[in-house]
CSV table of C-alpha atoms and ligand atoms in Angstrom, one decimal:
chain,number,residue,atom,x,y,z
A,1,MET,CA,-7.6,32.5,-39.0
A,2,ALA,CA,-9.9,31.1,-36.4
A,3,ASN,CA,-13.1,31.8,-38.0
A,4,SER,CA,-12.4,31.3,-41.7
A,5,PRO,CA,-14.4,28.4,-42.9
A,6,LEU,CA,-12.9,25.0,-43.8
A,7,ARG,CA,-13.1,24.9,-47.7
A,8,VAL,CA,-14.3,21.6,-49.2
A,9,ALA,CA,-13.7,20.1,-52.6
A,10,SER,CA,-16.0,17.3,-53.6
A,11,ILE,CA,-15.4,15.0,-56.5
A,12,GLY,CA,-18.4,13.4,-57.9
A,13,TYR,CA,-22.0,14.6,-58.1
A,14,ALA,CA,-24.0,11.5,-58.7
A,15,PHE,CA,-26.0,9.6,-56.1
A,16,MET,CA,-23.4,9.7,-53.4
A,17,GLY,CA,-22.3,13.1,-54.4
A,18,LYS,CA,-25.9,14.4,-53.8
A,19,ALA,CA,-25.9,12.7,-50.4
A,20,HIS,CA,-22.6,14.2,-49.4
A,21,SER,CA,-23.7,17.7,-50.8
A,22,GLN,CA,-26.8,17.8,-48.6
A,23,ALA,CA,-24.7,17.0,-45.6
A,24,TRP,CA,-22.3,19.8,-46.4
A,25,ARG,CA,-25.2,22.2,-47.0
A,26,ASN,CA,-27.0,21.4,-43.6
A,27,VAL,CA,-24.3,20.5,-41.2
A,28,ALA,CA,-23.3,24.0,-39.8
A,29,SER,CA,-27.2,24.8,-39.7
A,30,TYR,CA,-27.9,22.1,-37.3
A,31,PHE,CA,-24.7,21.3,-35.5
A,32,ASP,CA,-22.2,23.4,-33.6
A,33,VAL,CA,-19.4,22.7,-35.8
A,34,PRO,CA,-16.6,24.8,-37.4
A,35,PRO,CA,-17.8,26.8,-40.4
A,36,VAL,CA,-17.6,25.1,-43.8
A,37,GLU,CA,-17.8,26.2,-47.3
A,38,GLN,CA,-18.8,24.3,-50.3
A,39,ALA,CA,-15.9,25.7,-52.4
A,40,VAL,CA,-15.5,23.4,-55.6
A,41,LEU,CA,-17.5,20.7,-57.2
A,42,VAL,CA,-15.3,18.6,-59.3
A,43,GLY,CA,-16.5,16.6,-62.3
A,44,ARG,CA,-15.3,15.7,-65.9
A,45,GLN,CA,-18.1,17.3,-67.9
A,46,PRO,CA,-18.0,21.1,-67.5
A,47,ASP,CA,-21.7,21.6,-68.4
A,48,ALA,CA,-23.2,18.8,-66.1
A,49,VAL,CA,-20.9,19.7,-63.3
A,50,LYS,CA,-21.9,23.4,-63.5
A,51,ALA,CA,-25.6,22.5,-63.4
A,52,ALA,CA,-25.0,20.1,-60.5
A,53,ALA,CA,-23.1,22.8,-58.5
A,54,GLN,CA,-25.8,25.2,-58.9
A,55,LYS,CA,-28.4,22.8,-57.6
A,56,LEU,CA,-26.4,21.3,-54.9
A,57,GLY,CA,-24.9,24.6,-53.4
A,58,TRP,CA,-21.3,24.7,-54.5
A,59,LEU,CA,-19.6,28.0,-55.3
A,60,SER,CA,-17.5,27.0,-58.2
A,61,THR,CA,-16.5,24.0,-60.5
A,62,ALA,CA,-13.5,22.4,-61.6
A,63,SER,CA,-12.7,19.4,-64.1
A,64,ASP,CA,-9.3,18.4,-63.0
A,65,TRP,CA,-9.1,17.1,-59.5
A,66,ARG,CA,-5.2,17.2,-59.5
A,67,GLU,CA,-5.3,21.0,-59.9
A,68,VAL,CA,-7.9,21.3,-57.1
A,69,ILE,CA,-5.8,19.2,-54.5
A,70,ALA,CA,-2.9,21.4,-55.4
A,71,ARG,CA,-4.7,24.5,-54.3
A,72,ASP,CA,-3.9,26.1,-50.9
A,73,ASP,CA,-7.4,27.3,-50.3
A,74,ILE,CA,-8.9,23.8,-50.2
A,75,ASP,CA,-8.9,22.1,-46.7
A,76,ILE,CA,-11.0,19.0,-47.2
A,77,VAL,CA,-11.4,16.9,-50.2
A,78,ASP,CA,-14.3,14.6,-50.2
A,79,ILE,CA,-14.3,11.7,-52.7
A,80,CYS,CA,-17.5,10.4,-54.0
A,81,ALA,CA,-16.1,9.0,-57.3
A,82,PRO,CA,-16.2,5.3,-58.2
A,83,GLY,CA,-13.9,3.0,-56.2
A,84,ARG,CA,-11.2,2.8,-58.9
A,85,MET,CA,-10.4,6.5,-58.1
A,86,HIS,CA,-10.3,6.1,-54.2
A,87,ALA,CA,-6.6,5.3,-53.7
A,88,GLU,CA,-5.1,7.5,-56.2
A,89,VAL,CA,-7.0,10.7,-55.2
A,90,ALA,CA,-6.9,10.1,-51.5
A,91,ILE,CA,-3.3,9.4,-51.4
A,92,ALA,CA,-2.5,12.5,-53.5
A,93,ALA,CA,-4.9,14.7,-51.3
A,94,LEU,CA,-3.3,13.5,-48.1
A,95,GLU,CA,0.2,14.1,-49.5
A,96,ALA,CA,-1.1,17.7,-50.4
A,97,GLY,CA,-1.9,18.3,-46.9
A,98,LYS,CA,-5.6,18.0,-47.0
A,99,HIS,CA,-8.1,16.3,-44.7
A,100,VAL,CA,-9.9,13.5,-46.7
A,101,ILE,CA,-13.3,11.9,-46.7
A,102,VAL,CA,-13.7,8.7,-48.8
A,103,GLU,CA,-17.2,7.2,-49.5
A,104,LYS,CA,-17.2,3.5,-48.7
A,105,PRO,CA,-15.8,1.0,-49.4
A,106,LEU,CA,-12.3,2.4,-48.8
A,107,ALA,CA,-10.8,0.9,-51.8
A,108,ASN,CA,-11.1,-1.7,-54.5
A,109,SER,CA,-8.6,-4.0,-52.9
A,110,VAL,CA,-6.6,-4.9,-49.8
A,111,GLU,CA,-3.5,-3.7,-51.5
A,112,GLU,CA,-4.8,-0.1,-52.2
A,113,ALA,CA,-6.4,0.0,-48.8
A,114,GLN,CA,-3.0,-0.7,-47.3
A,115,ARG,CA,-1.4,2.0,-49.3
A,116,MET,CA,-4.2,4.5,-48.2
A,117,ALA,CA,-3.9,3.5,-44.5
A,118,ALA,CA,-0.1,4.1,-44.7
A,119,ALA,CA,-0.5,7.4,-46.5
A,120,PHE,CA,-2.9,8.3,-43.7
A,121,GLU,CA,-0.4,7.3,-40.8
A,122,ALA,CA,2.1,9.8,-42.3
A,123,ALA,CA,-0.6,12.4,-42.8
A,124,GLU,CA,-1.8,11.8,-39.3
A,125,ALA,CA,1.5,12.8,-37.8
A,126,ARG,CA,1.1,16.1,-39.8
A,127,GLY,CA,-2.2,16.7,-37.9
A,128,GLN,CA,-4.4,15.7,-40.8
A,129,HIS,CA,-7.8,13.7,-40.6
A,130,ALA,CA,-9.4,11.2,-42.9
A,131,ILE,CA,-12.4,8.8,-42.7
A,132,VAL,CA,-14.1,6.3,-44.7
A,133,ASN,CA,-17.8,7.1,-44.9
A,134,PHE,CA,-19.6,4.2,-43.3
A,135,ASN,CA,-22.5,6.5,-42.5
A,136,TYR,CA,-24.7,3.8,-40.9
A,137,ARG,CA,-22.5,4.3,-37.8
A,138,ARG,CA,-24.2,7.6,-37.2
A,139,VAL,CA,-27.9,6.3,-37.5
A,140,PRO,CA,-29.0,7.2,-33.9
A,141,ALA,CA,-30.7,3.8,-33.4
A,142,LEU,CA,-27.5,2.0,-34.1
A,143,VAL,CA,-25.6,4.4,-31.9
A,144,VAL,CA,-28.0,3.5,-29.1
A,145,ALA,CA,-27.6,-0.3,-30.0
A,146,GLN,CA,-23.8,0.1,-29.7
A,147,ARG,CA,-24.0,1.8,-26.3
A,148,LEU,CA,-26.4,-0.7,-24.9
A,149,ILE,CA,-24.0,-3.5,-25.9
A,150,ALA,CA,-21.0,-1.6,-24.5
A,151,ASP,CA,-23.0,-1.3,-21.3
A,152,GLY,CA,-23.3,-5.1,-21.1
A,153,ARG,CA,-27.1,-4.8,-21.5
A,154,ILE,CA,-27.4,-7.8,-23.8
A,155,GLY,CA,-24.5,-9.7,-21.9
A,156,THR,CA,-22.3,-12.0,-23.9
A,157,ILE,CA,-23.1,-11.8,-27.5
A,158,ARG,CA,-23.7,-15.3,-29.2
A,159,HIS,CA,-25.2,-14.7,-32.5
A,160,VAL,CA,-25.1,-11.8,-34.9
A,161,ARG,CA,-27.2,-12.0,-38.1
A,162,ALA,CA,-26.8,-9.2,-40.6
A,163,ALA,CA,-28.3,-8.7,-44.0
A,164,TYR,CA,-28.4,-5.9,-46.5
A,165,LEU,CA,-30.9,-6.7,-49.3
A,166,GLN,CA,-31.8,-4.5,-52.3
A,167,ASP,CA,-33.7,-5.2,-55.5
A,168,TRP,CA,-32.4,-2.7,-58.0
A,169,LEU,CA,-30.5,-5.4,-60.2
A,170,THR,CA,-33.5,-7.9,-60.4
A,171,ASP,CA,-34.5,-7.0,-63.9
A,172,SER,CA,-31.9,-8.8,-66.0
A,173,SER,CA,-32.4,-6.4,-69.0
A,174,GLY,CA,-31.3,-3.5,-66.8
A,175,PRO,CA,-28.2,-1.6,-68.2
A,176,MET,CA,-24.7,-1.7,-67.1
A,177,SER,CA,-23.2,0.8,-64.8
A,178,TRP,CA,-19.7,1.3,-63.3
A,179,ARG,CA,-21.0,-0.5,-60.1
A,180,LEU,CA,-21.0,-3.8,-62.3
A,181,ARG,CA,-17.5,-3.6,-63.4
A,182,LYS,CA,-14.7,-5.1,-61.3
A,183,GLU,CA,-12.2,-2.6,-62.6
A,184,ASP,CA,-14.4,0.3,-61.5
A,185,ALA,CA,-16.0,-1.0,-58.3
A,186,GLY,CA,-13.8,-3.7,-57.0
A,187,SER,CA,-16.7,-6.1,-56.5
A,188,GLY,CA,-20.3,-6.0,-56.5
A,189,ALA,CA,-22.9,-6.4,-53.6
A,190,LEU,CA,-19.8,-7.6,-51.7
A,191,GLY,CA,-18.0,-4.3,-51.6
A,192,ASP,CA,-21.1,-2.1,-52.0
A,193,LEU,CA,-23.2,-3.6,-49.2
A,194,GLY,CA,-21.0,-6.2,-47.6
A,195,SER,CA,-18.6,-3.3,-46.6
A,196,HIS,CA,-21.5,-1.6,-44.7
A,197,VAL,CA,-22.4,-4.9,-43.0
A,198,ALA,CA,-18.9,-5.8,-42.0
A,199,ASP,CA,-18.2,-2.4,-40.7
A,200,ILE,CA,-21.6,-2.2,-38.7
A,201,VAL,CA,-21.1,-5.7,-37.2
A,202,GLN,CA,-17.7,-5.0,-36.0
A,203,HIS,CA,-18.5,-1.4,-34.9
A,204,VAL,CA,-21.8,-2.2,-33.1
A,205,THR,CA,-20.5,-5.3,-31.3
A,206,GLY,CA,-17.0,-3.9,-30.6
A,207,GLN,CA,-15.6,-7.1,-32.0
A,208,ASN,CA,-13.7,-8.0,-35.0
A,209,ILE,CA,-14.6,-10.7,-37.5
A,210,LEU,CA,-11.8,-13.3,-37.0
A,211,ALA,CA,-12.5,-15.9,-39.6
A,212,ILE,CA,-15.1,-16.5,-42.2
A,213,SER,CA,-16.4,-18.8,-45.0
A,214,GLY,CA,-18.4,-17.4,-47.8
A,215,GLY,CA,-19.6,-17.4,-51.3
A,216,LEU,CA,-20.5,-15.0,-54.3
A,217,ARG,CA,-23.1,-15.4,-57.0
A,218,THR,CA,-23.5,-13.5,-60.2
A,219,PHE,CA,-27.1,-14.1,-61.3
A,220,VAL,CA,-26.9,-12.0,-64.5
A,221,THR,CA,-23.7,-12.3,-66.3
A,222,GLU,CA,-24.3,-9.8,-69.2
A,223,ARG,CA,-26.1,-6.7,-69.6
A,224,PRO,CA,-26.9,-4.1,-72.2
A,225,ALA,CA,-24.3,-1.2,-72.3
A,226,GLY,CA,-25.6,2.0,-70.9
A,227,ASP,CA,-24.2,4.8,-68.8
A,228,SER,CA,-24.3,5.4,-65.1
A,229,GLY,CA,-25.2,9.0,-65.1
A,230,GLY,CA,-28.0,10.8,-63.1
A,231,GLY,CA,-28.6,10.6,-59.5
A,232,GLY,CA,-30.0,7.1,-59.3
A,233,ILE,CA,-28.1,4.0,-58.5
A,234,LEU,CA,-28.6,2.0,-61.9
A,235,GLY,CA,-27.1,3.5,-65.1
A,236,SER,CA,-29.5,4.7,-67.6
A,237,GLY,CA,-30.2,4.1,-71.3
A,238,GLY,CA,-29.2,0.4,-72.2
A,239,GLY,CA,-30.1,-1.3,-75.3
A,240,GLY,CA,-26.5,-1.4,-76.5
A,241,PRO,CA,-24.6,-4.5,-77.1
A,242,LEU,CA,-24.2,-6.8,-74.3
A,243,GLU,CA,-21.5,-6.3,-71.9
A,244,PRO,CA,-20.1,-8.7,-69.3
A,245,VAL,CA,-21.0,-8.1,-65.6
A,246,THR,CA,-17.7,-8.8,-63.8
A,247,VAL,CA,-18.8,-8.5,-60.2
A,248,ASP,CA,-21.1,-10.4,-57.9
A,249,ASP,CA,-24.8,-9.9,-57.5
A,250,ALA,CA,-24.9,-11.5,-54.0
A,251,ALA,CA,-22.5,-12.4,-51.5
A,252,TRP,CA,-22.7,-14.2,-48.1
A,253,GLY,CA,-20.6,-15.4,-45.3
A,254,THR,CA,-20.6,-17.3,-41.8
A,255,GLY,CA,-17.9,-16.5,-39.4
A,256,GLU,CA,-16.8,-15.8,-36.0
A,257,LEU,CA,-16.2,-12.7,-33.9
A,258,SER,CA,-13.3,-12.1,-31.5
A,259,GLY,CA,-15.7,-12.4,-28.7
A,260,GLY,CA,-16.7,-15.7,-29.6
A,261,ALA,CA,-20.1,-15.2,-31.4
A,262,VAL,CA,-21.2,-16.7,-34.6
A,263,VAL,CA,-21.9,-14.2,-37.4
A,264,GLN,CA,-23.9,-14.7,-40.5
A,265,MET,CA,-24.0,-12.0,-43.3
A,266,GLU,CA,-25.9,-11.9,-46.7
A,267,VAL,CA,-26.1,-9.1,-49.1
A,268,THR,CA,-27.6,-8.8,-52.6
A,269,ARG,CA,-29.0,-6.2,-55.1
A,270,MET,CA,-31.5,-9.0,-56.3
A,271,ALA,CA,-33.9,-9.5,-53.4
A,272,LEU,CA,-37.1,-8.3,-55.2
A,273,GLY,CA,-39.2,-6.2,-53.0
A,274,ARG,CA,-36.4,-5.2,-50.6
A,275,LYS,CA,-35.5,-1.6,-51.5
A,276,ASN,CA,-32.8,-0.8,-49.0
A,277,GLY,CA,-33.3,-3.4,-46.3
A,278,LEU,CA,-30.3,-3.4,-43.8
A,279,THR,CA,-31.2,-5.6,-41.0
A,280,LEU,CA,-29.2,-6.4,-37.8
A,281,GLU,CA,-29.9,-8.9,-35.1
A,282,ILE,CA,-27.7,-9.3,-32.0
A,283,TYR,CA,-28.5,-12.1,-29.4
A,284,GLY,CA,-26.7,-12.2,-26.1
A,285,ASP,CA,-27.1,-14.2,-22.9
A,286,ARG,CA,-28.9,-11.2,-21.2
A,287,GLY,CA,-30.9,-9.5,-24.0
A,288,ALA,CA,-31.1,-8.8,-27.7
A,289,ILE,CA,-31.3,-6.1,-30.2
A,290,THR,CA,-32.8,-5.8,-33.7
A,291,PHE,CA,-32.8,-3.0,-36.2
A,292,ASP,CA,-34.2,-2.5,-39.8
A,293,LEU,CA,-33.0,0.4,-41.8
A,294,GLU,CA,-36.4,0.7,-43.3
A,295,ASN,CA,-37.6,1.7,-39.9
A,296,LEU,CA,-34.4,3.6,-39.0
A,297,ASN,CA,-35.9,5.7,-36.1
A,298,GLU,CA,-36.7,2.5,-34.2
A,299,LEU,CA,-34.6,0.1,-32.2
A,300,GLN,CA,-36.1,-3.2,-30.8
A,301,PHE,CA,-34.6,-4.1,-27.5
A,302,PHE,CA,-35.2,-7.4,-25.5
A,303,ASP,CA,-34.3,-7.2,-22.0
A,304,GLY,CA,-33.9,-10.7,-20.6
A,305,ARG,CA,-34.0,-9.5,-17.0
A,306,ASP,CA,-37.6,-8.3,-17.3
A,307,ALA,CA,-40.2,-10.4,-15.5
A,308,ALA,CA,-40.8,-13.7,-17.4
A,309,GLY,CA,-44.4,-12.8,-17.9
A,310,GLU,CA,-43.7,-9.3,-19.4
A,311,GLN,CA,-40.9,-10.2,-21.7
A,312,GLY,CA,-41.0,-9.2,-25.2
A,313,PHE,CA,-39.1,-6.8,-27.7
A,314,ARG,CA,-39.7,-3.3,-26.8
A,315,ARG,CA,-39.8,-0.6,-29.5
A,316,ILE,CA,-37.5,2.2,-28.7
A,317,LEU,CA,-38.4,5.3,-30.9
A,318,VAL,CA,-35.0,7.0,-31.1
A,319,THR,CA,-36.2,10.5,-31.5
A,320,GLU,CA,-35.8,12.0,-28.0
A,321,ALA,CA,-33.7,15.2,-27.6
A,322,ASP,CA,-31.1,13.0,-25.6
A,323,HIS,CA,-30.8,10.5,-28.1
A,324,PRO,CA,-27.6,10.9,-30.2
A,325,TYR,CA,-27.8,13.6,-32.8
A,326,VAL,CA,-31.5,14.0,-32.9
A,327,GLY,CA,-31.8,16.9,-30.5
A,328,ALA,CA,-30.0,19.0,-33.1
A,329,TRP,CA,-32.9,18.4,-35.5
A,330,TRP,CA,-36.6,18.6,-34.5
A,331,PRO,CA,-38.7,18.2,-31.4
A,332,ASP,CA,-39.1,14.8,-29.8
A,333,GLY,CA,-40.8,12.2,-32.0
A,334,HIS,CA,-40.3,14.1,-35.3
A,335,ILE,CA,-38.4,11.3,-37.1
A,336,ILE,CA,-35.3,11.8,-39.4
A,337,GLY,CA,-34.2,10.0,-42.5
A,338,TRP,CA,-31.5,8.2,-44.2
A,339,GLU,CA,-29.6,11.4,-45.4
A,340,HIS,CA,-29.2,12.5,-41.9
A,341,SER,CA,-26.7,9.9,-41.1
A,342,PHE,CA,-24.3,11.6,-43.6
A,343,THR,CA,-24.7,15.0,-41.9
A,344,HIS,CA,-24.0,13.3,-38.6
A,345,GLN,CA,-20.9,11.7,-40.0
A,346,PHE,CA,-19.7,15.0,-41.2
A,347,ALA,CA,-20.4,16.7,-38.0
A,348,GLU,CA,-18.3,14.1,-36.2
A,349,PHE,CA,-15.4,14.6,-38.7
A,350,LEU,CA,-15.7,18.4,-38.2
A,351,TRP,CA,-15.6,18.0,-34.4
A,352,SER,CA,-12.6,15.6,-34.6
A,353,ILE,CA,-10.7,18.4,-36.7
A,354,ARG,CA,-11.7,21.1,-34.3
A,355,ASP,CA,-10.8,19.0,-31.2
A,356,SER,CA,-7.7,17.3,-32.7
A,357,THR,CA,-9.1,13.9,-31.8
A,358,PRO,CA,-9.0,10.9,-33.9
A,359,SER,CA,-11.4,10.7,-36.8
A,360,THR,CA,-13.6,7.6,-37.3
A,361,PRO,CA,-14.3,5.4,-39.3
A,362,SER,CA,-10.5,5.4,-39.7
A,363,PHE,CA,-8.8,4.2,-42.8
A,364,ALA,CA,-7.3,1.3,-40.6
A,365,GLU,CA,-10.9,0.2,-40.0
A,366,GLY,CA,-11.8,0.6,-43.6
A,367,LEU,CA,-8.7,-1.7,-44.3
A,368,ARG,CA,-10.0,-4.2,-41.8
A,369,VAL,CA,-13.4,-4.3,-43.5
A,370,GLN,CA,-11.5,-4.7,-46.9
A,371,ARG,CA,-9.9,-7.8,-45.4
A,372,VAL,CA,-13.1,-9.4,-44.5
A,373,LEU,CA,-14.3,-8.7,-48.2
A,374,ALA,CA,-11.2,-10.1,-49.4
A,375,ALA,CA,-11.6,-13.2,-47.2
A,376,ILE,CA,-15.0,-13.9,-48.5
A,377,GLU,CA,-13.7,-13.7,-52.1
A,378,GLU,CA,-10.8,-16.1,-51.3
A,379,SER,CA,-13.3,-18.5,-49.5
A,380,ALA,CA,-15.5,-18.3,-52.6
A,381,SER,CA,-12.7,-19.4,-54.9
A,382,ASN,CA,-11.7,-22.1,-52.6
A,383,SER,CA,-14.9,-24.0,-52.3
A,384,GLY,CA,-16.2,-22.1,-49.3
A,385,SER,CA,-13.0,-22.9,-47.1
A,386,TYR,CA,-12.8,-21.2,-43.9
A,387,ILE,CA,-10.3,-18.2,-43.9
A,388,ARG,CA,-8.7,-16.7,-40.8
A,389,LEU,CA,-8.1,-12.9,-40.8
A,390,ASP,CA,-5.1,-12.5,-38.7
B,401,SOE,C1,-26.4,1.2,-53.6
B,401,SOE,O1,-26.5,-0.1,-53.4
B,401,SOE,C2,-26.2,2.1,-52.4
B,401,SOE,O2,-26.4,3.4,-52.9
B,401,SOE,C3,-24.9,1.9,-51.6
B,401,SOE,O3,-23.7,2.2,-52.4
B,401,SOE,C4,-24.9,2.9,-50.6
B,401,SOE,O4,-23.7,2.8,-49.8
B,401,SOE,C5,-26.1,2.4,-49.6
B,401,SOE,O5,-26.1,3.3,-48.5
B,401,SOE,C6,-27.4,2.5,-50.4
B,401,SOE,O6,-27.3,1.7,-51.5
């Protein structure tokens, strides 16, 4: 039926589950998208998932994701569970005929990401859609950056510097969480933050990372056992026996882009004072662009063609009605926040389903990011050797 809503099942309701839920709640109120219904929230603990569903706007709950994806009345499966579940749930959901959203990074390994991309190829031929949620692509300032670059406004790109710095692991007595176990998360800051960086660098520049040399560092190698409940990032509790940390706290890489630029990337969850500092600097032969997520409504643009005496970075406040997405929200100048990028991503997804156009970021793009992460790991275990991605 043309007007029946697309019914969503979401798996997970911690930090990312909350972020996704708010996007599902809001997307059809602000954007002209096909109607959606928050049908089922899935989680293992019945009482906790019921309480979360009530708060976050879900109509019902379930504890077994397999039963949910087998249902005929579910159209979209949204996976906000830890990385160890991404491949299994996404492939099963695609095989069951569902559209799929997977929180980033796509998978815990290249091998898993390859299987997911192959499952999507088969599903795409049946008219299904899938994305990996690299939500920063949908921050209006980064869309403007991408368009300025595509329009040649900064010319040939020579340098790209990207950093994603957080500090929530600085305290070495902080508890363990699933994000610190390789079997659960695949990697640490590398996958969690480096995946965003690799994606945004490639997406905004329109170029692929061709080769990279990098490293990994774990500053705190064991932490008190705790649990990773709640809506925050770090687990709670702690004080239990020490458990080994099996992922990196920080990662870095220096490489080259397909257009010839040099790229530098650094990510960490131990940069005290930096809460959620994603910064991007792109320098071309005609202009430059810088962005800082902590001021996400702003883009800095340097136009090398301005008169010499008037040159300087100009601050573009990306909140005008004709800037991407923001006209759907508030009048000019009324700023938006981090969570809006999820709503924009879901609007894009729903439009692509409605219009039968390719959905992005695709699993193939997620796989490409996964290869960058693997190349950094390979380089790190080979004394920083230069790894080619082809
Ligand atoms: C934790 O480091 C985290 O929540 C990431 O997992 C998200 O992808 C990022 O957007 C914010 O920080």
